[in-house]
Coordinates of N, CA and C and ligand atoms in Angstrom, one line a residue:
M294 N -38.3 -1.1 -10.9 CA -37.8 -2.4 -10.4 C -36.5 -2.2 -9.6
A295 N -36.3 -3.0 -8.5 CA -35.2 -2.8 -7.7 C -33.9 -3.2 -8.4
W296 N -32.8 -2.6 -8.0 CA -31.5 -3.0 -8.5 C -31.2 -4.4 -7.9
R297 N -30.7 -5.3 -8.8 CA -30.6 -6.7 -8.4 C -29.2 -7.2 -8.5
A298 N -28.7 -7.8 -7.4 CA -27.4 -8.5 -7.5 C -27.7 -10.0 -7.4
S299 N -27.2 -10.7 -8.5 CA -27.3 -12.2 -8.5 C -25.9 -12.7 -8.3
V300 N -25.7 -13.5 -7.2 CA -24.3 -13.9 -6.9 C -24.2 -15.4 -7.1
L301 N -23.3 -15.9 -7.9 CA -23.0 -17.3 -8.0 C -21.8 -17.7 -7.2
T302 N -22.0 -18.6 -6.3 CA -21.0 -18.9 -5.3 C -21.1 -20.4 -4.8
I303 N -20.0 -21.0 -4.3 CA -20.2 -22.3 -3.7 C -20.4 -22.1 -2.2
F304 N -20.5 -20.8 -1.7 CA -20.8 -20.5 -0.3 C -21.9 -19.5 -0.2
P305 N -23.1 -19.9 -0.6 CA -24.3 -18.9 -0.5 C -24.6 -18.5 0.9
D306 N -24.2 -19.3 1.9 CA -24.4 -18.9 3.3 C -23.7 -17.6 3.7
M307 N -22.7 -17.2 2.9 CA -21.9 -16.0 3.2 C -22.7 -14.7 3.0
F308 N -23.8 -14.9 2.2 CA -24.7 -13.7 1.9 C -26.0 -13.7 2.7
P309 N -26.6 -12.6 3.0 CA -26.1 -11.3 2.7 C -24.9 -10.9 3.6
G310 N -24.6 -11.6 4.7 CA -23.5 -11.2 5.6 C -23.5 -9.8 5.9
P311 N -22.4 -9.1 5.7 CA -22.3 -7.7 6.1 C -23.3 -6.8 5.3
L312 N -23.7 -7.3 4.2 CA -24.7 -6.5 3.3 C -26.1 -6.5 3.9
G313 N -26.3 -7.3 5.0 CA -27.6 -7.3 5.6 C -27.7 -6.3 6.8
L314 N -26.6 -5.6 7.0 CA -26.6 -4.7 8.2 C -26.4 -3.2 7.7
S315 N -26.7 -2.3 8.6 CA -26.4 -0.9 8.3 C -27.1 -0.4 7.1
L316 N -26.4 0.5 6.3 CA -27.0 1.2 5.2 C -27.5 0.2 4.1
A317 N -26.7 -0.7 3.7 CA -27.0 -1.7 2.7 C -28.2 -2.6 3.2
G318 N -28.1 -3.0 4.5 CA -29.1 -3.9 5.0 C -30.5 -3.3 5.1
K319 N -30.5 -2.0 5.5 CA -31.8 -1.2 5.6 C -32.4 -1.1 4.2
A320 N -31.5 -0.8 3.2 CA -32.0 -0.6 1.8 C -32.5 -2.0 1.3
L321 N -31.8 -3.1 1.7 CA -32.3 -4.4 1.3 C -33.7 -4.7 1.8
S322 N -33.9 -4.4 3.1 CA -35.2 -4.6 3.7 C -36.2 -3.7 3.1
A323 N -35.8 -2.5 2.7 CA -36.7 -1.5 2.1 C -37.1 -1.9 0.7
G324 N -36.4 -2.8 0.1 CA -36.6 -3.2 -1.3 C -36.0 -2.3 -2.3
I325 N -35.0 -1.5 -1.9 CA -34.3 -0.6 -2.8 C -33.4 -1.4 -3.7
W326 N -32.9 -2.5 -3.2 CA -32.2 -3.4 -4.0 C -32.5 -4.9 -3.6
A327 N -32.2 -5.8 -4.4 CA -32.5 -7.2 -4.1 C -31.3 -8.1 -4.3
L328 N -31.2 -9.2 -3.6 CA -30.1 -10.0 -3.7 C -30.6 -11.5 -3.8
D329 N -30.0 -12.2 -4.8 CA -30.2 -13.7 -4.8 C -28.9 -14.4 -5.0
T330 N -28.8 -15.5 -4.4 CA -27.6 -16.3 -4.6 C -27.9 -17.6 -5.3
T331 N -27.0 -18.1 -6.1 CA -27.1 -19.4 -6.7 C -25.9 -20.2 -6.3
D332 N -26.3 -21.4 -5.7 CA -25.3 -22.3 -5.3 C -24.7 -23.1 -6.5
I333 N -23.5 -22.8 -6.8 CA -22.9 -23.4 -8.1 C -23.0 -24.9 -8.0
R334 N -22.8 -25.4 -6.7 CA -22.8 -26.8 -6.5 C -24.1 -27.5 -6.9
Q335 N -25.2 -26.8 -6.8 CA -26.5 -27.3 -7.2 C -26.5 -27.7 -8.7
H336 N -25.6 -27.2 -9.5 CA -25.5 -27.4 -10.9 C -24.5 -28.5 -11.3
A337 N -23.9 -29.1 -10.3 CA -23.0 -30.2 -10.6 C -23.9 -31.4 -10.9
T338 N -23.3 -32.4 -11.7 CA -24.2 -33.5 -12.1 C -23.7 -34.8 -11.6
D339 N -22.4 -34.9 -11.2 CA -22.0 -36.2 -10.7 C -22.4 -36.4 -9.2
K340 N -22.2 -37.6 -8.7 CA -22.7 -37.9 -7.4 C -22.0 -37.2 -6.3
H341 N -20.7 -36.8 -6.6 CA -20.0 -36.0 -5.5 C -20.2 -34.5 -5.6
R342 N -21.1 -34.1 -6.6 CA -21.4 -32.7 -6.7 C -20.1 -31.9 -6.9
S343 N -19.2 -32.4 -7.7 CA -17.9 -31.6 -7.8 C -18.0 -30.5 -8.8
V344 N -17.4 -29.4 -8.4 CA -17.4 -28.1 -9.1 C -16.0 -27.8 -9.6
D345 N -15.0 -28.6 -9.2 CA -13.6 -28.3 -9.6 C -12.9 -29.6 -10.0
D346 N -11.8 -29.4 -10.7 CA -11.0 -30.5 -11.1 C -9.5 -30.0 -11.2
T347 N -8.6 -31.0 -11.4 CA -7.2 -30.6 -11.4 C -6.8 -29.8 -12.6
P348 N -5.8 -28.9 -12.5 CA -5.5 -28.0 -13.7 C -4.8 -28.8 -14.8
A349 N -5.3 -28.6 -16.0 CA -4.7 -29.2 -17.2 C -3.2 -28.7 -17.3
G350 N -2.3 -29.5 -17.5 CA -0.9 -29.1 -17.6 C -0.2 -29.2 -16.3
G351 N -0.9 -29.6 -15.2 CA -0.3 -29.8 -13.9 C -0.3 -28.5 -13.1
G352 N 0.3 -28.7 -11.9 CA 0.4 -27.5 -11.0 C -0.5 -27.7 -9.8
P353 N -0.4 -26.8 -8.8 CA -1.1 -27.0 -7.6 C -2.6 -26.6 -7.7
G354 N -3.3 -27.1 -6.7 CA -4.7 -26.6 -6.6 C -5.7 -27.2 -7.6
M355 N -6.9 -26.6 -7.6 CA -8.0 -27.0 -8.4 C -8.5 -25.9 -9.2
V356 N -9.2 -26.2 -10.3 CA -9.8 -25.2 -11.2 C -11.3 -25.4 -11.3
M357 N -12.1 -24.4 -11.3 CA -13.6 -24.5 -11.4 C -13.9 -25.0 -12.8
R358 N -14.8 -26.0 -12.9 CA -15.2 -26.6 -14.2 C -16.0 -25.6 -15.0
P359 N -15.8 -25.6 -16.3 CA -16.6 -24.7 -17.1 C -18.0 -25.1 -17.3
D360 N -18.3 -26.4 -17.4 CA -19.6 -26.9 -17.7 C -20.6 -26.6 -16.5
V361 N -20.1 -26.9 -15.3 CA -20.9 -26.7 -14.1 C -21.2 -25.2 -13.9
L362 N -20.2 -24.4 -14.1 CA -20.3 -22.9 -13.9 C -21.2 -22.3 -15.0
A363 N -21.1 -22.8 -16.2 CA -22.0 -22.3 -17.3 C -23.4 -22.6 -17.0
R364 N -23.7 -23.8 -16.5 CA -25.1 -24.2 -16.2 C -25.6 -23.2 -15.1
A365 N -24.8 -22.9 -14.1 CA -25.2 -22.0 -13.1 C -25.5 -20.6 -13.7
I366 N -24.6 -20.2 -14.5 CA -24.8 -18.8 -15.2 C -26.1 -18.8 -16.0
D367 N -26.3 -19.9 -16.8 CA -27.5 -19.9 -17.7 C -28.8 -20.0 -16.9
S368 N -28.7 -20.3 -15.6 CA -30.0 -20.4 -14.8 C -30.4 -19.0 -14.3
I369 N -29.6 -18.0 -14.6 CA -29.9 -16.7 -14.1 C -30.6 -15.9 -15.2
A370 N -31.8 -15.4 -14.8 CA -32.6 -14.6 -15.8 C -32.2 -13.1 -15.8
G371 N -32.4 -12.5 -16.9 CA -32.2 -11.0 -17.0 C -30.9 -10.7 -17.7
D372 N -30.9 -9.5 -18.3 CA -29.8 -9.0 -19.1 C -29.1 -8.0 -18.3
R373 N -28.1 -8.4 -17.5 CA -27.3 -7.5 -16.7 C -25.8 -7.8 -17.0
P374 N -24.9 -6.9 -16.7 CA -23.5 -7.2 -16.8 C -23.1 -8.4 -16.1
R375 N -22.4 -9.3 -16.7 CA -21.9 -10.6 -16.1 C -20.5 -10.4 -15.7
L376 N -20.2 -10.3 -14.4 CA -18.9 -10.0 -13.8 C -18.3 -11.3 -13.2
L377 N -17.0 -11.4 -13.3 CA -16.2 -12.4 -12.6 C -15.2 -11.7 -11.7
M378 N -15.3 -11.9 -10.4 CA -14.3 -11.3 -9.5 C -13.0 -12.1 -9.8
S379 N -11.9 -11.3 -10.0 CA -10.7 -11.9 -10.4 C -9.5 -10.9 -10.2
P380 N -8.4 -11.4 -9.6 CA -7.3 -10.5 -9.4 C -6.7 -10.1 -10.8
R381 N -7.0 -10.8 -11.8 CA -6.5 -10.5 -13.2 C -7.4 -9.4 -13.9
G382 N -8.5 -9.1 -13.2 CA -9.4 -8.2 -13.9 C -9.0 -6.7 -13.9
R383 N -9.9 -5.9 -14.5 CA -9.6 -4.5 -14.5 C -9.9 -4.0 -13.1
P384 N -9.1 -3.2 -12.5 CA -9.3 -2.7 -11.1 C -10.6 -1.9 -11.0
L385 N -11.4 -2.2 -10.0 CA -12.7 -1.5 -9.8 C -12.4 0.0 -9.4
T386 N -13.2 0.8 -10.1 CA -13.0 2.3 -9.8 C -14.4 2.8 -9.4
Q387 N -14.4 4.0 -8.8 CA -15.7 4.7 -8.5 C -16.5 5.0 -9.7
A388 N -15.8 5.3 -10.8 CA -16.5 5.5 -12.1 C -17.3 4.3 -12.6
R389 N -16.6 3.1 -12.5 CA -17.3 1.9 -12.9 C -18.4 1.6 -11.9
V390 N -18.2 1.8 -10.6 CA -19.3 1.6 -9.6 C -20.5 2.4 -10.0
E391 N -20.3 3.7 -10.3 CA -21.4 4.6 -10.6 C -22.1 4.1 -11.9
A392 N -21.4 3.6 -12.9 CA -22.0 3.1 -14.1 C -22.9 1.8 -13.8
L393 N -22.3 0.9 -12.9 CA -23.0 -0.3 -12.6 C -24.3 0.0 -11.7
A394 N -24.2 1.0 -10.8 CA -25.3 1.4 -10.0 C -26.4 2.0 -10.8
G395 N -26.1 2.6 -11.9 CA -27.0 3.2 -12.8 C -27.8 2.3 -13.7
K396 N -27.4 1.0 -13.7 CA -28.1 0.0 -14.5 C -29.1 -0.8 -13.7
D397 N -29.5 -2.0 -14.2 CA -30.5 -2.8 -13.5 C -29.9 -3.6 -12.4
G398 N -28.6 -3.8 -12.4 CA -28.0 -4.6 -11.4 C -26.8 -5.4 -12.0
V399 N -26.4 -6.4 -11.4 CA -25.2 -7.2 -11.8 C -25.4 -8.7 -11.6
I400 N -24.7 -9.5 -12.4 CA -24.6 -10.9 -12.1 C -23.1 -11.1 -11.8
I401 N -22.8 -11.7 -10.6 CA -21.4 -11.8 -10.2 C -21.0 -13.3 -10.0
V402 N -20.0 -13.7 -10.6 CA -19.5 -15.1 -10.4 C -18.3 -14.9 -9.4
C403 N -18.4 -15.7 -8.3 CA -17.3 -15.7 -7.3 C -16.4 -17.0 -7.6
G404 N -15.2 -16.7 -7.9 CA -14.2 -17.8 -8.1 C -13.8 -18.4 -6.7
R405 N -13.3 -19.6 -6.8 CA -12.6 -20.2 -5.6 C -11.4 -21.0 -6.1
F406 N -10.7 -21.7 -5.3 CA -9.6 -22.5 -5.7 C -8.5 -21.6 -6.4
E407 N -8.0 -22.2 -7.5 CA -7.0 -21.4 -8.3 C -7.7 -20.5 -9.4
G408 N -9.0 -20.6 -9.4 CA -9.8 -19.7 -10.4 C -10.7 -20.6 -11.2
V409 N -11.1 -20.0 -12.4 CA -12.1 -20.7 -13.2 C -11.5 -21.0 -14.6
D410 N -12.0 -22.1 -15.2 CA -11.6 -22.5 -16.6 C -11.7 -21.3 -17.5
E411 N -10.7 -21.0 -18.3 CA -10.7 -19.9 -19.2 C -11.8 -19.9 -20.2
R412 N -12.3 -21.1 -20.6 CA -13.3 -21.2 -21.7 C -14.6 -20.6 -21.3
V413 N -15.0 -20.8 -20.0 CA -16.3 -20.3 -19.6 C -16.3 -18.7 -19.5
I414 N -15.1 -18.2 -19.3 CA -15.0 -16.7 -19.3 C -15.3 -16.2 -20.7
L415 N -14.8 -16.8 -21.7 CA -15.0 -16.4 -23.1 C -16.4 -16.8 -23.5
A416 N -16.9 -18.0 -23.2 CA -18.2 -18.4 -23.7 C -19.3 -17.7 -23.1
R417 N -19.2 -17.2 -21.9 CA -20.3 -16.5 -21.2 C -20.0 -15.0 -21.1
D418 N -18.9 -14.6 -21.8 CA -18.6 -13.2 -21.9 C -18.5 -12.5 -20.5
L419 N -17.7 -13.2 -19.6 CA -17.6 -12.6 -18.2 C -16.6 -11.5 -18.2
E420 N -16.9 -10.4 -17.6 CA -16.0 -9.3 -17.5 C -15.2 -9.5 -16.1
E421 N -13.9 -9.6 -16.2 CA -13.1 -9.8 -15.0 C -12.9 -8.5 -14.3
I422 N -13.2 -8.4 -13.0 CA -13.0 -7.2 -12.2 C -12.3 -7.6 -10.9
S423 N -11.3 -6.7 -10.7 CA -10.4 -6.9 -9.5 C -10.7 -5.9 -8.4
V424 N -10.6 -6.2 -7.2 CA -10.8 -5.2 -6.1 C -9.4 -4.7 -5.6
G425 N -8.3 -5.2 -6.2 CA -7.0 -4.7 -5.8 C -5.9 -5.7 -6.1
D426 N -4.7 -5.2 -6.0 CA -3.6 -6.0 -6.4 C -3.1 -6.9 -5.2
Y427 N -3.9 -7.8 -4.8 CA -3.6 -8.8 -3.7 C -4.6 -9.9 -4.0
V428 N -4.3 -11.1 -3.4 CA -5.1 -12.3 -3.7 C -5.9 -12.7 -2.5
L429 N -7.2 -12.8 -2.7 CA -8.2 -13.2 -1.7 C -8.3 -14.7 -1.9
S430 N -8.9 -15.4 -0.9 CA -9.1 -16.9 -1.1 C -10.4 -17.2 -1.9
G431 N -11.2 -16.2 -2.1 CA -12.4 -16.4 -2.9 C -13.0 -15.1 -3.4
G432 N -13.9 -15.2 -4.3 CA -14.5 -14.0 -4.9 C -15.6 -13.3 -4.1
E433 N -16.1 -14.0 -3.0 CA -17.3 -13.6 -2.3 C -17.0 -12.2 -1.6
I434 N -15.9 -12.0 -0.9 CA -15.7 -10.8 -0.2 C -15.5 -9.7 -1.3
A435 N -14.9 -10.0 -2.4 CA -14.7 -9.0 -3.5 C -16.1 -8.7 -4.0
A436 N -17.0 -9.6 -4.2 CA -18.3 -9.4 -4.7 C -19.1 -8.4 -3.7
M437 N -18.9 -8.7 -2.4 CA -19.6 -7.9 -1.4 C -19.1 -6.4 -1.5
T438 N -17.8 -6.3 -1.7 CA -17.2 -5.0 -1.9 C -17.8 -4.2 -3.0
L439 N -17.9 -4.9 -4.2 CA -18.5 -4.3 -5.3 C -20.0 -3.9 -5.1
I440 N -20.7 -4.9 -4.5 CA -22.2 -4.6 -4.3 C -22.4 -3.5 -3.3
D441 N -21.6 -3.5 -2.2 CA -21.7 -2.4 -1.2 C -21.4 -1.0 -1.8
A442 N -20.4 -1.0 -2.7 CA -20.1 0.3 -3.3 C -21.2 0.8 -4.2
C443 N -21.9 -0.1 -4.9 CA -23.0 0.2 -5.8 C -24.2 0.6 -5.0
V444 N -24.6 -0.2 -4.0 CA -25.8 0.0 -3.3 C -25.9 1.3 -2.6
R445 N -24.8 1.8 -2.0 CA -24.8 3.1 -1.3 C -25.1 4.3 -2.2
L446 N -24.9 4.0 -3.6 CA -25.2 5.1 -4.5 C -26.6 5.1 -5.0
L447 N -27.4 4.0 -4.7 CA -28.8 4.0 -5.2 C -29.6 5.1 -4.6
P448 N -30.5 5.6 -5.3 CA -31.4 6.7 -4.8 C -32.1 6.3 -3.5
G449 N -32.0 7.1 -2.5 CA -32.7 6.8 -1.2 C -31.9 6.0 -0.2
V450 N -30.7 5.6 -0.6 CA -29.9 4.8 0.3 C -29.1 5.6 1.3
M451 N -28.4 6.6 0.8 CA -27.6 7.5 1.7 C -28.5 8.6 2.2
G452 N -28.4 9.0 3.4 CA -29.3 10.0 4.0 C -29.4 11.2 3.2
K453 N -28.2 11.8 2.9 CA -28.2 13.1 2.2 C -27.7 12.8 0.8
E454 N -28.4 13.1 -0.2 CA -28.0 12.9 -1.6 C -26.6 13.4 -1.8
A455 N -26.3 14.5 -1.3 CA -25.0 15.2 -1.5 C -23.8 14.4 -1.0
S456 N -24.1 13.5 0.0 CA -22.9 12.9 0.7 C -22.1 12.0 -0.3
G457 N -22.7 11.6 -1.4 CA -22.0 10.8 -2.3 C -21.2 11.7 -3.3
V458 N -21.6 12.9 -3.4 CA -21.0 13.8 -4.5 C -19.6 14.3 -4.1
E459 N -19.4 14.6 -2.8 CA -18.2 15.3 -2.4 C -17.1 14.3 -2.0
E460 N -17.4 13.0 -2.1 CA -16.5 12.0 -1.5 C -15.2 11.8 -2.3
S461 N -14.3 11.0 -1.7 CA -13.1 10.6 -2.4 C -13.5 10.1 -3.8
F462 N -12.7 10.4 -4.8 CA -12.8 9.9 -6.2 C -13.9 10.6 -7.0
A463 N -14.9 11.2 -6.3 CA -16.0 11.7 -7.1 C -15.5 12.8 -8.1
A464 N -14.6 13.6 -7.6 CA -14.0 14.7 -8.5 C -12.6 14.3 -9.0
G465 N -12.3 13.0 -8.9 CA -10.9 12.7 -9.2 C -9.9 13.0 -8.1
L466 N -10.4 13.4 -6.9 CA -9.6 13.7 -5.8 C -9.9 12.9 -4.6
L467 N -9.0 12.8 -3.7 CA -9.3 12.2 -2.4 C -10.0 13.2 -1.6
E468 N -10.8 12.7 -0.6 CA -11.6 13.6 0.2 C -10.7 14.5 1.2
Y469 N -11.1 15.7 1.5 CA -10.5 16.6 2.4 C -10.6 16.0 3.8
P470 N -9.8 16.4 4.8 CA -9.9 15.9 6.2 C -11.2 16.4 6.8
Q471 N -11.8 15.5 7.6 CA -13.1 15.8 8.3 C -12.8 16.0 9.8
Y472 N -13.6 16.8 10.4 CA -13.6 17.1 11.9 C -15.0 17.1 12.5
T473 N -15.1 16.8 13.7 CA -16.4 17.0 14.4 C -16.0 17.4 15.9
R474 N -17.1 17.7 16.7 CA -16.8 18.0 18.1 C -16.1 16.9 18.8
P475 N -15.3 17.1 19.9 CA -15.1 18.5 20.5 C -14.2 19.4 19.7
A476 N -14.3 20.7 19.9 CA -13.6 21.7 19.2 C -12.1 21.6 19.4
V477 N -11.7 21.2 20.7 CA -10.3 20.9 21.0 C -10.3 19.5 21.6
W478 N -9.4 18.7 21.0 CA -9.2 17.3 21.5 C -7.8 17.0 21.6
E479 N -7.4 16.5 22.8 CA -5.9 16.3 23.1 C -5.0 17.4 22.6
G480 N -5.5 18.6 22.8 CA -4.7 19.7 22.5 C -4.7 20.1 21.0
Q481 N -5.4 19.3 20.2 CA -5.6 19.7 18.8 C -6.9 20.4 18.5
K482 N -6.8 21.5 17.8 CA -8.0 22.3 17.5 C -8.5 21.9 16.1
I483 N -9.8 22.1 15.9 CA -10.4 22.1 14.6 C -9.8 23.3 13.8
P484 N -9.4 23.2 12.6 CA -8.9 24.4 11.9 C -9.9 25.5 11.9
D485 N -9.4 26.7 12.3 CA -10.3 27.9 12.5 C -11.3 28.1 11.3
V486 N -10.8 28.0 10.1 CA -11.6 28.3 8.9 C -12.9 27.5 8.9
L487 N -12.9 26.3 9.5 CA -14.1 25.4 9.5 C -15.1 25.9 10.4
I488 N -14.7 26.7 11.4 CA -15.8 27.2 12.4 C -16.0 28.7 12.2
S489 N -15.4 29.2 11.0 CA -15.6 30.7 10.7 C -17.0 31.0 10.2
G490 N -17.7 30.0 9.7 CA -19.0 30.3 9.1 C -18.9 30.9 7.7
D491 N -17.7 31.1 7.2 CA -17.5 31.6 5.9 C -17.5 30.5 4.9
H492 N -18.6 30.3 4.2 CA -18.8 29.1 3.3 C -17.8 29.0 2.2
A493 N -17.5 30.2 1.6 CA -16.5 30.3 0.5 C -15.1 29.9 1.0
K494 N -14.8 30.3 2.2 CA -13.5 30.0 2.7 C -13.4 28.5 3.1
V495 N -14.5 28.0 3.6 CA -14.5 26.5 3.9 C -14.3 25.7 2.7
A496 N -15.0 26.1 1.6 CA -14.9 25.4 0.3 C -13.5 25.5 -0.2
G497 N -12.9 26.6 -0.1 CA -11.5 26.8 -0.6 C -10.5 26.0 0.2
F498 N -10.7 25.9 1.5 CA -9.9 25.1 2.4 C -10.0 23.6 2.0
R499 N -11.2 23.2 1.8 CA -11.4 21.8 1.5 C -10.8 21.4 0.2
R500 N -11.0 22.3 -0.8 CA -10.5 22.0 -2.1 C -8.9 21.9 -2.0
A501 N -8.3 22.9 -1.4 CA -6.9 22.9 -1.3 C -6.3 21.7 -0.5
E502 N -7.0 21.2 0.5 CA -6.6 20.1 1.3 C -6.8 18.8 0.4
A503 N -7.9 18.7 -0.3 CA -8.2 17.5 -1.2 C -7.1 17.4 -2.2
E504 N -6.7 18.6 -2.8 CA -5.6 18.6 -3.8 C -4.3 18.2 -3.2
R505 N -4.0 18.7 -2.0 CA -2.7 18.4 -1.3 C -2.6 16.9 -1.0
L506 N -3.7 16.3 -0.5 CA -3.7 14.9 -0.1 C -3.5 14.1 -1.3
T507 N -4.2 14.4 -2.4 CA -4.2 13.6 -3.6 C -2.8 13.7 -4.2
R508 N -2.2 14.9 -4.3 CA -0.8 15.0 -4.8 C 0.2 14.2 -4.0
E509 N 0.0 14.2 -2.6 CA 1.0 13.5 -1.7 C 0.8 12.0 -1.8
R510 N -0.5 11.6 -1.7 CA -0.7 10.2 -1.5 C -0.9 9.4 -2.8
R511 N -1.5 10.0 -3.8 CA -1.9 9.3 -5.0 C -1.5 10.1 -6.2
P512 N -0.2 10.1 -6.5 CA 0.3 10.8 -7.7 C -0.3 10.3 -8.9
D513 N -0.7 9.0 -8.9 CA -1.3 8.4 -10.1 C -2.7 9.1 -10.4
L514 N -3.5 9.3 -9.3 CA -4.8 10.0 -9.5 C -4.6 11.4 -9.9
W515 N -3.6 12.0 -9.3 CA -3.3 13.4 -9.5 C -3.0 13.6 -11.0
A516 N -2.1 12.8 -11.5 CA -1.7 12.9 -12.9 C -2.9 12.7 -13.9
R517 N -3.7 11.7 -13.6 CA -4.9 11.5 -14.5 C -5.8 12.7 -14.4
R518 N -6.0 13.3 -13.2 CA -6.9 14.4 -13.1 C -6.4 15.6 -13.9
T519 N -5.1 15.9 -13.8 CA -4.6 17.1 -14.5 C -4.7 16.8 -16.0
D520 N -4.5 15.5 -16.4 CA -4.6 15.2 -17.9 C -6.0 15.5 -18.3
R521 N -7.0 15.1 -17.5 CA -8.4 15.4 -17.9 C -8.7 16.9 -18.0
S522 N -8.2 17.6 -17.0 CA -8.5 19.1 -17.0 C -7.9 19.7 -18.3
R523 N -6.7 19.2 -18.7 CA -6.1 19.7 -19.9 C -7.0 19.4 -21.2
E524 N -7.5 18.1 -21.2 CA -8.3 17.7 -22.4 C -9.5 18.6 -22.5
S525 N -10.2 18.9 -21.3 CA -11.4 19.6 -21.4 C -11.2 21.1 -21.4
G526 N -10.0 21.5 -21.5 CA -9.7 22.9 -21.6 C -9.7 23.7 -20.3
E527 N -9.9 23.0 -19.2 CA -9.9 23.7 -17.9 C -8.5 24.2 -17.6
P528 N -8.4 25.2 -16.7 CA -7.1 25.6 -16.3 C -6.3 24.6 -15.6
Ligands
SAH193 N1 -4.8 -18.3 -8.9 C1 -5.5 -17.1 -9.1 C2 -6.0 -16.6 -7.8 C3 -7.2 -17.4 -7.3 S1 -7.9 -16.7 -5.8 C4 -4.5 -16.0 -9.6 O1 -3.3 -16.1 -9.3 O2 -4.9 -15.1 -10.3 C5 -9.5 -17.5 -5.9 C6 -10.6 -16.5 -6.3 O3 -10.7 -15.4 -5.4 C7 -10.5 -16.0 -7.7 O4 -11.0 -16.8 -8.7 C8 -11.4 -14.7 -7.6 O5 -12.7 -15.0 -7.8 C9 -11.2 -14.3 -6.1 N2 -10.2 -13.2 -6.0 C10 -9.0 -13.3 -5.4 N3 -8.3 -12.1 -5.4 C11 -9.2 -11.2 -5.9 C12 -9.1 -9.8 -6.2 N4 -8.0 -9.1 -6.0 N5 -10.2 -9.2 -6.8 C13 -11.3 -9.9 -7.1 N6 -11.4 -11.3 -6.9 C14 -10.4 -11.9 -6.3

């Protein structure tokens, strides 16, 4: 059965959007993954089809109603992780993406306005996931980010199976610098080692560069990585 993303949103027309093109789009047409959207507004009951109301306790903006959202969630079949895109969530990592890609799929709730009523998060056991420490105007682009990251890992999506293995984060490191033709461009040469044909030297160069970039740019990743090597008894 294809990996399935079920997205709950008040803007179903945003999908598949960019997920309908390129790698993800081809895989969608090929049936490697499937996408369905649920219009949360269809589950409203009043004549204005309202999905939001003013925040209890006052303050700006509107909050998504728990009853309408719960009805929308309950209309989705299948036992998959239920995620809520949220800046308060646990930051999305490649490890979590790999875990999600390895299951049957995901159910994703996209927030809008000031967010969703806390009670529905508890009652429907929604796992809050963030795509970074900044605030978007809605969960849809965050959901697309998560889906895109998962879909490219599904078997048969990326041209070469290996291209996912050596990437940034796969080994707890950022990726080494990449080069392609022309051999000299604006006076800059491709490093000699990469055209030496010596595979061991190429691997050594890439490893050293990946470590250097990670140390320089992401001391947080570097610290976690060395912690892990210590635990597993690696040098
Ligand atoms: N008032 C909220 C922000 C609401 S933004 C707060 O301060 O936490 C509206 C919606 O956009 C959120 O409900 C969420 O679904 C989505 N969103 C915004 N930023 C996000 C992020 N960094 N990661 C994931 N979803 C995000």
